[in-house]
mmCIF file of N, CA and C in Angstrom:
data_model
loop_
_atom_site.group_PDB
_atom_site.id
_atom_site.type_symbol
_atom_site.label_atom_id
_atom_site.label_comp_id
_atom_site.label_asym_id
_atom_site.label_seq_id
_atom_site.Cartn_x
_atom_site.Cartn_y
_atom_site.Cartn_z
ATOM 1 N N MET A 22 -14.877 -42.874 69.795
ATOM 2 C CA MET A 22 -15.885 -41.913 70.196
ATOM 3 C C MET A 22 -15.953 -40.806 69.145
ATOM 4 N N ALA A 23 -17.143 -40.496 68.700
ATOM 5 C CA ALA A 23 -17.351 -39.469 67.687
ATOM 6 C C ALA A 23 -17.204 -38.089 68.316
ATOM 7 N N LYS A 24 -16.563 -37.210 67.585
ATOM 8 C CA LYS A 24 -16.369 -35.846 68.061
ATOM 9 C C LYS A 24 -17.653 -35.047 67.851
ATOM 10 N N LEU A 25 -18.085 -34.343 68.880
ATOM 11 C CA LEU A 25 -19.317 -33.551 68.796
ATOM 12 C C LEU A 25 -18.982 -32.123 68.381
ATOM 13 N N SER A 26 -19.826 -31.530 67.570
ATOM 14 C CA SER A 26 -19.636 -30.134 67.166
ATOM 15 C C SER A 26 -20.131 -29.225 68.288
ATOM 16 N N THR A 27 -19.786 -27.978 68.179
ATOM 17 C CA THR A 27 -20.228 -26.991 69.170
ATOM 18 C C THR A 27 -21.746 -26.944 69.239
ATOM 19 N N GLU A 28 -22.379 -26.992 68.087
ATOM 20 C CA GLU A 28 -23.839 -26.940 68.055
ATOM 21 C C GLU A 28 -24.449 -28.151 68.757
ATOM 22 N N GLU A 29 -23.841 -29.304 68.546
ATOM 23 C CA GLU A 29 -24.355 -30.521 69.181
ATOM 24 C C GLU A 29 -24.177 -30.467 70.698
ATOM 25 N N LEU A 30 -23.027 -29.928 71.136
ATOM 26 C CA LEU A 30 -22.804 -29.783 72.575
ATOM 27 C C LEU A 30 -23.826 -28.819 73.190
ATOM 28 N N LEU A 31 -24.044 -27.692 72.524
ATOM 29 C CA LEU A 31 -25.013 -26.722 73.038
ATOM 30 C C LEU A 31 -26.413 -27.315 73.091
ATOM 31 N N ALA A 32 -26.769 -28.096 72.086
ATOM 32 C CA ALA A 32 -28.085 -28.731 72.074
ATOM 33 C C ALA A 32 -28.206 -29.701 73.255
ATOM 34 N N ALA A 33 -27.125 -30.419 73.552
ATOM 35 C CA ALA A 33 -27.146 -31.354 74.681
ATOM 36 C C ALA A 33 -27.260 -30.597 76.005
ATOM 37 N N PHE A 34 -26.542 -29.480 76.136
ATOM 38 C CA PHE A 34 -26.600 -28.698 77.375
ATOM 39 C C PHE A 34 -27.971 -28.058 77.574
ATOM 40 N N GLU A 35 -28.647 -27.726 76.485
ATOM 41 C CA GLU A 35 -29.979 -27.131 76.587
ATOM 42 C C GLU A 35 -30.970 -28.071 77.258
ATOM 43 N N GLU A 36 -30.738 -29.360 77.106
ATOM 44 C CA GLU A 36 -31.651 -30.350 77.664
ATOM 45 C C GLU A 36 -31.410 -30.598 79.158
ATOM 46 N N LEU A 37 -30.276 -30.114 79.686
ATOM 47 C CA LEU A 37 -29.948 -30.340 81.094
ATOM 48 C C LEU A 37 -30.661 -29.330 81.989
ATOM 49 N N THR A 38 -30.945 -29.761 83.218
ATOM 50 C CA THR A 38 -31.451 -28.816 84.227
ATOM 51 C C THR A 38 -30.253 -28.063 84.786
ATOM 52 N N LEU A 39 -30.503 -27.020 85.535
ATOM 53 C CA LEU A 39 -29.401 -26.269 86.131
ATOM 54 C C LEU A 39 -28.580 -27.128 87.088
ATOM 55 N N ILE A 40 -29.226 -27.997 87.826
ATOM 56 C CA ILE A 40 -28.509 -28.868 88.764
ATOM 57 C C ILE A 40 -27.615 -29.833 87.989
ATOM 58 N N GLU A 41 -28.146 -30.397 86.910
ATOM 59 C CA GLU A 41 -27.347 -31.310 86.094
ATOM 60 C C GLU A 41 -26.174 -30.582 85.440
ATOM 61 N N LEU A 42 -26.410 -29.377 84.990
ATOM 62 C CA LEU A 42 -25.347 -28.588 84.377
ATOM 63 C C LEU A 42 -24.275 -28.236 85.402
ATOM 64 N N ASN A 43 -24.692 -27.890 86.613
ATOM 65 C CA ASN A 43 -23.746 -27.593 87.682
ATOM 66 C C ASN A 43 -22.893 -28.826 88.001
ATOM 67 N N ASP A 44 -23.520 -29.996 88.067
ATOM 68 C CA ASP A 44 -22.778 -31.233 88.318
ATOM 69 C C ASP A 44 -21.781 -31.492 87.186
ATOM 70 N N PHE A 45 -22.184 -31.227 85.954
ATOM 71 C CA PHE A 45 -21.286 -31.408 84.814
ATOM 72 C C PHE A 45 -20.067 -30.495 84.935
ATOM 73 N N VAL A 46 -20.290 -29.218 85.278
ATOM 74 C CA VAL A 46 -19.184 -28.264 85.397
ATOM 75 C C VAL A 46 -18.209 -28.724 86.470
ATOM 76 N N LYS A 47 -18.726 -29.192 87.601
ATOM 77 C CA LYS A 47 -17.847 -29.682 88.679
ATOM 78 C C LYS A 47 -17.032 -30.877 88.208
ATOM 79 N N ALA A 48 -17.664 -31.813 87.524
ATOM 80 C CA ALA A 48 -16.954 -32.991 87.006
ATOM 81 C C ALA A 48 -15.910 -32.582 85.972
ATOM 82 N N PHE A 49 -16.247 -31.629 85.124
ATOM 83 C CA PHE A 49 -15.315 -31.131 84.110
ATOM 84 C C PHE A 49 -14.090 -30.513 84.780
ATOM 85 N N GLU A 50 -14.321 -29.691 85.821
ATOM 86 C CA GLU A 50 -13.223 -29.049 86.544
ATOM 87 C C GLU A 50 -12.299 -30.092 87.179
ATOM 88 N N GLU A 51 -12.878 -31.148 87.778
ATOM 89 C CA GLU A 51 -12.070 -32.186 88.408
ATOM 90 C C GLU A 51 -11.292 -32.985 87.371
ATOM 91 N N LYS A 52 -11.921 -33.355 86.298
ATOM 92 C CA LYS A 52 -11.298 -34.186 85.263
ATOM 93 C C LYS A 52 -10.118 -33.481 84.618
ATOM 94 N N PHE A 53 -10.282 -32.204 84.274
ATOM 95 C CA PHE A 53 -9.251 -31.481 83.541
ATOM 96 C C PHE A 53 -8.442 -30.521 84.421
ATOM 97 N N GLU A 54 -8.696 -30.567 85.717
ATOM 98 C CA GLU A 54 -7.981 -29.740 86.696
ATOM 99 C C GLU A 54 -7.976 -28.259 86.295
ATOM 100 N N VAL A 55 -9.153 -27.766 86.003
ATOM 101 C CA VAL A 55 -9.346 -26.348 85.665
ATOM 102 C C VAL A 55 -10.463 -25.793 86.533
ATOM 103 N N THR A 56 -10.588 -24.483 86.522
ATOM 104 C CA THR A 56 -11.664 -23.835 87.262
ATOM 105 C C THR A 56 -12.448 -22.973 86.299
ATOM 106 N N ALA A 57 -13.730 -23.173 86.233
ATOM 107 C CA ALA A 57 -14.578 -22.383 85.337
ATOM 108 C C ALA A 57 -14.641 -20.931 85.782
ATOM 109 N N ALA A 58 -14.370 -20.651 87.051
ATOM 110 C CA ALA A 58 -14.432 -19.292 87.574
ATOM 111 C C ALA A 58 -13.150 -18.518 87.310
ATOM 112 N N ALA A 59 -12.133 -19.124 86.748
ATOM 113 C CA ALA A 59 -10.855 -18.450 86.513
ATOM 114 C C ALA A 59 -10.981 -17.192 85.664
ATOM 115 N N PRO A 60 -11.723 -17.204 84.554
ATOM 116 C CA PRO A 60 -11.824 -15.965 83.779
ATOM 117 C C PRO A 60 -12.434 -14.824 84.581
ATOM 118 N N VAL A 61 -13.350 -15.126 85.461
ATOM 119 C CA VAL A 61 -13.962 -14.091 86.290
ATOM 120 C C VAL A 61 -12.925 -13.526 87.249
ATOM 121 N N ALA A 62 -12.109 -14.408 87.843
ATOM 122 C CA ALA A 62 -11.081 -13.961 88.773
ATOM 123 C C ALA A 62 -10.041 -13.104 88.063
ATOM 124 N N VAL A 63 -9.680 -13.473 86.847
ATOM 125 C CA VAL A 63 -8.722 -12.690 86.084
ATOM 126 C C VAL A 63 -9.298 -11.323 85.767
ATOM 127 N N ALA A 64 -10.554 -11.284 85.386
ATOM 128 C CA ALA A 64 -11.186 -10.006 85.077
ATOM 129 C C ALA A 64 -11.250 -9.135 86.320
ATOM 130 N N ALA A 65 -11.553 -9.725 87.454
ATOM 131 C CA ALA A 65 -11.620 -8.946 88.687
ATOM 132 C C ALA A 65 -10.236 -8.470 89.084
ATOM 133 N N ALA A 66 -9.210 -9.286 88.872
ATOM 134 C CA ALA A 66 -7.856 -8.880 89.211
ATOM 135 C C ALA A 66 -7.379 -7.778 88.280
ATOM 136 N N GLY A 67 -7.849 -7.773 87.045
ATOM 137 C CA GLY A 67 -7.449 -6.759 86.090
ATOM 138 C C GLY A 67 -8.104 -5.417 86.337
ATOM 139 N N ALA A 68 -9.199 -5.405 87.065
ATOM 140 C CA ALA A 68 -9.896 -4.152 87.354
ATOM 141 C C ALA A 68 -9.127 -3.395 88.421
ATOM 142 N N PRO A 69 -9.055 -2.067 88.314
ATOM 143 C CA PRO A 69 -8.323 -1.309 89.317
ATOM 144 C C PRO A 69 -9.027 -1.357 90.667
ATOM 145 N N ALA A 70 -8.237 -1.502 91.709
ATOM 146 C CA ALA A 70 -8.786 -1.518 93.060
ATOM 147 C C ALA A 70 -9.122 -0.092 93.475
ATOM 148 N N ALA A 71 -10.022 0.043 94.405
ATOM 149 C CA ALA A 71 -10.390 1.376 94.878
ATOM 150 C C ALA A 71 -9.157 2.038 95.461
ATOM 151 N N GLY A 72 -8.875 3.246 95.004
ATOM 152 C CA GLY A 72 -7.714 3.966 95.491
ATOM 153 C C GLY A 72 -6.433 3.556 94.785
ATOM 154 N N GLY A 73 -6.492 2.583 93.884
ATOM 155 C CA GLY A 73 -5.310 2.125 93.163
ATOM 156 C C GLY A 73 -5.037 3.005 91.971
ATOM 157 N N ASP A 74 -4.004 2.645 91.240
ATOM 158 C CA ASP A 74 -3.671 3.394 90.042
ATOM 159 C C ASP A 74 -4.755 3.183 89.002
ATOM 160 N N ALA A 75 -5.198 4.261 88.406
ATOM 161 C CA ALA A 75 -6.211 4.175 87.357
ATOM 162 C C ALA A 75 -5.529 3.765 86.061
ATOM 163 N N PRO A 76 -6.240 3.083 85.173
ATOM 164 C CA PRO A 76 -5.632 2.714 83.897
ATOM 165 C C PRO A 76 -5.350 3.971 83.084
ATOM 166 N N ALA A 77 -4.430 3.856 82.172
ATOM 167 C CA ALA A 77 -4.082 4.996 81.333
ATOM 168 C C ALA A 77 -5.330 5.463 80.586
ATOM 169 N N GLU A 78 -5.557 6.755 80.620
ATOM 170 C CA GLU A 78 -6.743 7.302 79.962
ATOM 171 C C GLU A 78 -6.549 7.292 78.455
ATOM 172 N N GLU A 79 -7.656 7.155 77.744
ATOM 173 C CA GLU A 79 -7.587 7.235 76.303
ATOM 174 C C GLU A 79 -7.295 8.679 75.924
ATOM 175 N N GLU A 80 -6.660 8.835 74.779
ATOM 176 C CA GLU A 80 -6.331 10.174 74.327
ATOM 177 C C GLU A 80 -7.609 10.938 74.025
ATOM 178 N N GLN A 81 -7.670 12.155 74.507
ATOM 179 C CA GLN A 81 -8.859 12.986 74.318
ATOM 180 C C GLN A 81 -8.931 13.409 72.859
ATOM 181 N N THR A 82 -10.111 13.294 72.269
ATOM 182 C CA THR A 82 -10.283 13.658 70.866
ATOM 183 C C THR A 82 -11.200 14.855 70.673
ATOM 184 N N GLU A 83 -11.970 15.199 71.694
ATOM 185 C CA GLU A 83 -12.864 16.345 71.591
ATOM 186 C C GLU A 83 -12.530 17.343 72.687
ATOM 187 N N PHE A 84 -12.477 18.620 72.306
ATOM 188 C CA PHE A 84 -12.066 19.667 73.229
ATOM 189 C C PHE A 84 -13.107 20.778 73.267
ATOM 190 N N ASP A 85 -13.132 21.483 74.395
ATOM 191 C CA ASP A 85 -13.993 22.640 74.557
ATOM 192 C C ASP A 85 -13.096 23.871 74.688
ATOM 193 N N VAL A 86 -13.453 24.942 73.981
ATOM 194 C CA VAL A 86 -12.734 26.206 74.084
ATOM 195 C C VAL A 86 -13.573 27.106 74.974
ATOM 196 N N VAL A 87 -13.006 27.482 76.132
ATOM 197 C CA VAL A 87 -13.748 28.256 77.123
ATOM 198 C C VAL A 87 -13.153 29.655 77.237
ATOM 199 N N LEU A 88 -14.004 30.650 77.047
ATOM 200 C CA LEU A 88 -13.609 32.043 77.214
ATOM 201 C C LEU A 88 -13.664 32.354 78.706
ATOM 202 N N GLU A 89 -12.497 32.607 79.295
ATOM 203 C CA GLU A 89 -12.446 32.910 80.732
ATOM 204 C C GLU A 89 -12.791 34.371 81.000
ATOM 205 N N SER A 90 -12.232 35.275 80.217
ATOM 206 C CA SER A 90 -12.588 36.690 80.336
ATOM 207 C C SER A 90 -12.220 37.410 79.045
ATOM 208 N N ALA A 91 -12.868 38.556 78.822
ATOM 209 C CA ALA A 91 -12.646 39.314 77.595
ATOM 210 C C ALA A 91 -11.439 40.226 77.701
ATOM 211 N N GLY A 92 -10.951 40.444 78.887
ATOM 212 C CA GLY A 92 -9.830 41.355 79.049
ATOM 213 C C GLY A 92 -10.266 42.789 78.810
ATOM 214 N N SER A 93 -9.326 43.642 78.393
ATOM 215 C CA SER A 93 -9.635 45.062 78.215
ATOM 216 C C SER A 93 -10.164 45.383 76.818
ATOM 217 N N ALA A 94 -9.993 44.483 75.865
ATOM 218 C CA ALA A 94 -10.409 44.738 74.480
ATOM 219 C C ALA A 94 -11.682 43.959 74.164
ATOM 220 N N LYS A 95 -12.773 44.312 74.845
ATOM 221 C CA LYS A 95 -14.021 43.565 74.728
ATOM 222 C C LYS A 95 -14.558 43.541 73.295
ATOM 223 N N ILE A 96 -14.493 44.654 72.592
ATOM 224 C CA ILE A 96 -15.028 44.714 71.230
ATOM 225 C C ILE A 96 -14.234 43.796 70.304
ATOM 226 N N GLN A 97 -12.910 43.780 70.454
ATOM 227 C CA GLN A 97 -12.064 42.911 69.640
ATOM 228 C C GLN A 97 -12.373 41.443 69.927
ATOM 229 N N VAL A 98 -12.635 41.130 71.187
ATOM 230 C CA VAL A 98 -12.946 39.755 71.575
ATOM 231 C C VAL A 98 -14.301 39.344 71.000
ATOM 232 N N ILE A 99 -15.278 40.234 71.020
ATOM 233 C CA ILE A 99 -16.594 39.930 70.426
ATOM 234 C C ILE A 99 -16.426 39.611 68.941
ATOM 235 N N LYS A 100 -15.608 40.402 68.234
ATOM 236 C CA LYS A 100 -15.347 40.146 66.821
ATOM 237 C C LYS A 100 -14.654 38.790 66.637
ATOM 238 N N ALA A 101 -13.716 38.494 67.511
ATOM 239 C CA ALA A 101 -12.991 37.224 67.417
ATOM 240 C C ALA A 101 -13.931 36.046 67.679
ATOM 241 N N VAL A 102 -14.849 36.214 68.638
ATOM 242 C CA VAL A 102 -15.821 35.156 68.931
ATOM 243 C C VAL A 102 -16.683 34.896 67.701
ATOM 244 N N ARG A 103 -17.105 35.960 67.040
ATOM 245 C CA ARG A 103 -17.906 35.794 65.812
ATOM 246 C C ARG A 103 -17.081 35.120 64.725
ATOM 247 N N GLY A 104 -15.780 35.409 64.677
ATOM 248 C CA GLY A 104 -14.902 34.770 63.690
ATOM 249 C C GLY A 104 -14.719 33.286 63.967
ATOM 250 N N VAL A 105 -14.660 32.926 65.226
ATOM 251 C CA VAL A 105 -14.477 31.525 65.618
ATOM 252 C C VAL A 105 -15.759 30.738 65.410
ATOM 253 N N ASP A 106 -16.891 31.317 65.802
ATOM 254 C CA ASP A 106 -18.187 30.646 65.656
ATOM 255 C C ASP A 106 -19.066 31.518 64.771
ATOM 256 N N SER A 107 -19.024 31.246 63.479
ATOM 257 C CA SER A 107 -19.727 32.092 62.515
ATOM 258 C C SER A 107 -21.244 31.998 62.627
ATOM 259 N N SER A 108 -21.758 31.050 63.405
ATOM 260 C CA SER A 108 -23.209 30.931 63.551
ATOM 261 C C SER A 108 -23.767 31.978 64.517
ATOM 262 N N LEU A 109 -22.884 32.633 65.264
ATOM 263 C CA LEU A 109 -23.336 33.631 66.239
ATOM 264 C C LEU A 109 -23.506 34.998 65.592
ATOM 265 N N GLY A 110 -24.594 35.642 65.937
ATOM 266 C CA GLY A 110 -24.800 37.018 65.521
ATOM 267 C C GLY A 110 -24.082 37.942 66.492
ATOM 268 N N LEU A 111 -24.099 39.222 66.207
ATOM 269 C CA LEU A 111 -23.408 40.196 67.049
ATOM 270 C C LEU A 111 -23.945 40.171 68.483
ATOM 271 N N GLY A 112 -25.265 40.151 68.638
ATOM 272 C CA GLY A 112 -25.876 40.130 69.971
ATOM 273 C C GLY A 112 -25.532 38.859 70.742
ATOM 274 N N ASP A 113 -25.543 37.719 70.027
ATOM 275 C CA ASP A 113 -25.196 36.456 70.676
ATOM 276 C C ASP A 113 -23.739 36.444 71.112
ATOM 277 N N ALA A 114 -22.853 36.945 70.244
ATOM 278 C CA ALA A 114 -21.430 36.988 70.576
ATOM 279 C C ALA A 114 -21.197 37.901 71.784
ATOM 280 N N LYS A 115 -21.878 39.033 71.824
ATOM 281 C CA LYS A 115 -21.741 39.956 72.958
ATOM 282 C C LYS A 115 -22.246 39.296 74.234
ATOM 283 N N ALA A 116 -23.383 38.610 74.159
ATOM 284 C CA ALA A 116 -23.937 37.925 75.329
ATOM 285 C C ALA A 116 -22.985 36.845 75.824
ATOM 286 N N LEU A 117 -22.357 36.127 74.909
ATOM 287 C CA LEU A 117 -21.401 35.088 75.292
ATOM 288 C C LEU A 117 -20.196 35.706 76.004
ATOM 289 N N VAL A 118 -19.672 36.784 75.452
ATOM 290 C CA VAL A 118 -18.514 37.450 76.063
ATOM 291 C C VAL A 118 -18.889 38.008 77.432
ATOM 292 N N ASP A 119 -20.077 38.577 77.564
ATOM 293 C CA ASP A 119 -20.529 39.128 78.851
ATOM 294 C C ASP A 119 -20.726 38.034 79.896
ATOM 295 N N ALA A 120 -21.051 36.814 79.465
ATOM 296 C CA ALA A 120 -21.329 35.713 80.379
ATOM 297 C C ALA A 120 -20.074 34.915 80.747
ATOM 298 N N ALA A 121 -18.905 35.382 80.325
ATOM 299 C CA ALA A 121 -17.663 34.643 80.592
ATOM 300 C C ALA A 121 -17.509 34.391 82.088
ATOM 301 N N PRO A 122 -17.033 33.245 82.497
ATOM 302 C CA PRO A 122 -16.474 32.169 81.682
ATOM 303 C C PRO A 122 -17.573 31.336 81.033
ATOM 304 N N LYS A 123 -17.407 31.099 79.754
ATOM 305 C CA LYS A 123 -18.424 30.412 78.958
ATOM 306 C C LYS A 123 -17.730 29.691 77.796
ATOM 307 N N ALA A 124 -18.259 28.524 77.420
ATOM 308 C CA ALA A 124 -17.708 27.770 76.302
ATOM 309 C C ALA A 124 -18.055 28.457 74.986
ATOM 310 N N VAL A 125 -17.040 28.683 74.173
ATOM 311 C CA VAL A 125 -17.244 29.266 72.848
ATOM 312 C C VAL A 125 -17.496 28.143 71.850
ATOM 313 N N LEU A 126 -16.672 27.094 71.919
ATOM 314 C CA LEU A 126 -16.819 25.914 71.073
ATOM 315 C C LEU A 126 -16.800 24.680 71.959
ATOM 316 N N GLU A 127 -17.593 23.691 71.609
ATOM 317 C CA GLU A 127 -17.635 22.448 72.378
ATOM 318 C C GLU A 127 -17.487 21.262 71.439
ATOM 319 N N GLY A 128 -16.704 20.271 71.866
ATOM 320 C CA GLY A 128 -16.565 19.027 71.120
ATOM 321 C C GLY A 128 -15.859 19.185 69.786
ATOM 322 N N VAL A 129 -14.848 20.052 69.724
ATOM 323 C CA VAL A 129 -14.111 20.247 68.476
ATOM 324 C C VAL A 129 -12.781 19.509 68.529
ATOM 325 N N SER A 130 -12.144 19.361 67.377
ATOM 326 C CA SER A 130 -10.849 18.681 67.308
ATOM 327 C C SER A 130 -9.788 19.538 67.984
ATOM 328 N N LYS A 131 -8.676 18.906 68.294
ATOM 329 C CA LYS A 131 -7.580 19.617 68.959
ATOM 330 C C LYS A 131 -7.068 20.754 68.077
ATOM 331 N N GLU A 132 -6.963 20.496 66.777
ATOM 332 C CA GLU A 132 -6.477 21.517 65.851
ATOM 333 C C GLU A 132 -7.408 22.732 65.829
ATOM 334 N N ASP A 133 -8.713 22.480 65.739
ATOM 335 C CA ASP A 133 -9.686 23.580 65.728
ATOM 336 C C ASP A 133 -9.673 24.334 67.056
ATOM 337 N N ALA A 134 -9.511 23.616 68.154
ATOM 338 C CA ALA A 134 -9.473 24.247 69.472
ATOM 339 C C ALA A 134 -8.256 25.160 69.594
ATOM 340 N N GLU A 135 -7.119 24.701 69.103
ATOM 341 C CA GLU A 135 -5.902 25.520 69.175
ATOM 342 C C GLU A 135 -6.010 26.763 68.299
ATOM 343 N N LYS A 136 -6.614 26.619 67.112
ATOM 344 C CA LYS A 136 -6.806 27.776 66.228
ATOM 345 C C LYS A 136 -7.718 28.809 66.888
ATOM 346 N N ALA A 137 -8.813 28.336 67.479
ATOM 347 C CA ALA A 137 -9.755 29.246 68.133
ATOM 348 C C ALA A 137 -9.091 29.935 69.319
ATOM 349 N N LYS A 138 -8.336 29.178 70.093
ATOM 350 C CA LYS A 138 -7.648 29.751 71.257
ATOM 351 C C LYS A 138 -6.683 30.843 70.811
ATOM 352 N N ALA A 139 -5.913 30.567 69.760
ATOM 353 C CA ALA A 139 -4.952 31.556 69.268
ATOM 354 C C ALA A 139 -5.661 32.826 68.799
ATOM 355 N N ALA A 140 -6.766 32.682 68.078
ATOM 356 C CA ALA A 140 -7.503 33.844 67.569
ATOM 357 C C ALA A 140 -8.076 34.675 68.710
ATOM 358 N N LEU A 141 -8.629 34.010 69.716
ATOM 359 C CA LEU A 141 -9.221 34.734 70.842
ATOM 360 C C LEU A 141 -8.151 35.412 71.696
ATOM 361 N N GLU A 142 -7.032 34.728 71.916
ATOM 362 C CA GLU A 142 -5.950 35.330 72.705
ATOM 363 C C GLU A 142 -5.336 36.520 71.974
ATOM 364 N N GLU A 143 -5.256 36.426 70.652
ATOM 365 C CA GLU A 143 -4.730 37.530 69.867
ATOM 366 C C GLU A 143 -5.607 38.781 70.015
ATOM 367 N N ALA A 144 -6.907 38.560 70.207
ATOM 368 C CA ALA A 144 -7.843 39.677 70.397
ATOM 369 C C ALA A 144 -7.795 40.202 71.823
ATOM 370 N N GLY A 145 -7.107 39.500 72.737
ATOM 371 C CA GLY A 145 -6.976 39.986 74.104
ATOM 372 C C GLY A 145 -7.744 39.207 75.138
ATOM 373 N N ALA A 146 -8.350 38.094 74.754
ATOM 374 C CA ALA A 146 -9.143 37.302 75.696
ATOM 375 C C ALA A 146 -8.260 36.296 76.444
ATOM 376 N N GLU A 147 -8.774 35.884 77.609
ATOM 377 C CA GLU A 147 -8.143 34.789 78.340
ATOM 378 C C GLU A 147 -8.962 33.539 78.016
ATOM 379 N N VAL A 148 -8.276 32.497 77.509
ATOM 380 C CA VAL A 148 -8.965 31.318 77.008
ATOM 381 C C VAL A 148 -8.302 30.055 77.559
ATOM 382 N N THR A 149 -9.124 29.032 77.843
ATOM 383 C CA THR A 149 -8.598 27.721 78.198
ATOM 384 C C THR A 149 -9.212 26.681 77.272
ATOM 385 N N VAL A 150 -8.459 25.617 77.062
ATOM 386 C CA VAL A 150 -8.952 24.484 76.268
ATOM 387 C C VAL A 150 -9.073 23.309 77.203
ATOM 388 N N LYS A 151 -10.250 22.733 77.268
ATOM 389 C CA LYS A 151 -10.498 21.591 78.175
ATOM 390 C C LYS A 151 -10.823 20.367 77.373
#
């Protein structure tokens, strides 16, 4: 018996009706004692059940620096906000500080988030990194 290539097998299956293909799958399962639905069952078993343990989360790569409050040194915090985000003008930085809690930086690296947090805390602000 000549061995058929994958392309030849696919071409042969294309010519079958769905009923004929279903009959073929059943015969294949009986002949080789396998189940075509096994990969689906494995995938379903691998999925977490409702209320079960969630899979380990991927390491977070983007962080948000949130100004919780300006504290007592509001002017120093406004200057620090401008230092952290140089695109802000004085009025924008003041508006951001007045609107606390508010994100100062969004989607930055962990290193940049830690630097910004340190600078803002040094000025007297309360800051969180999310």
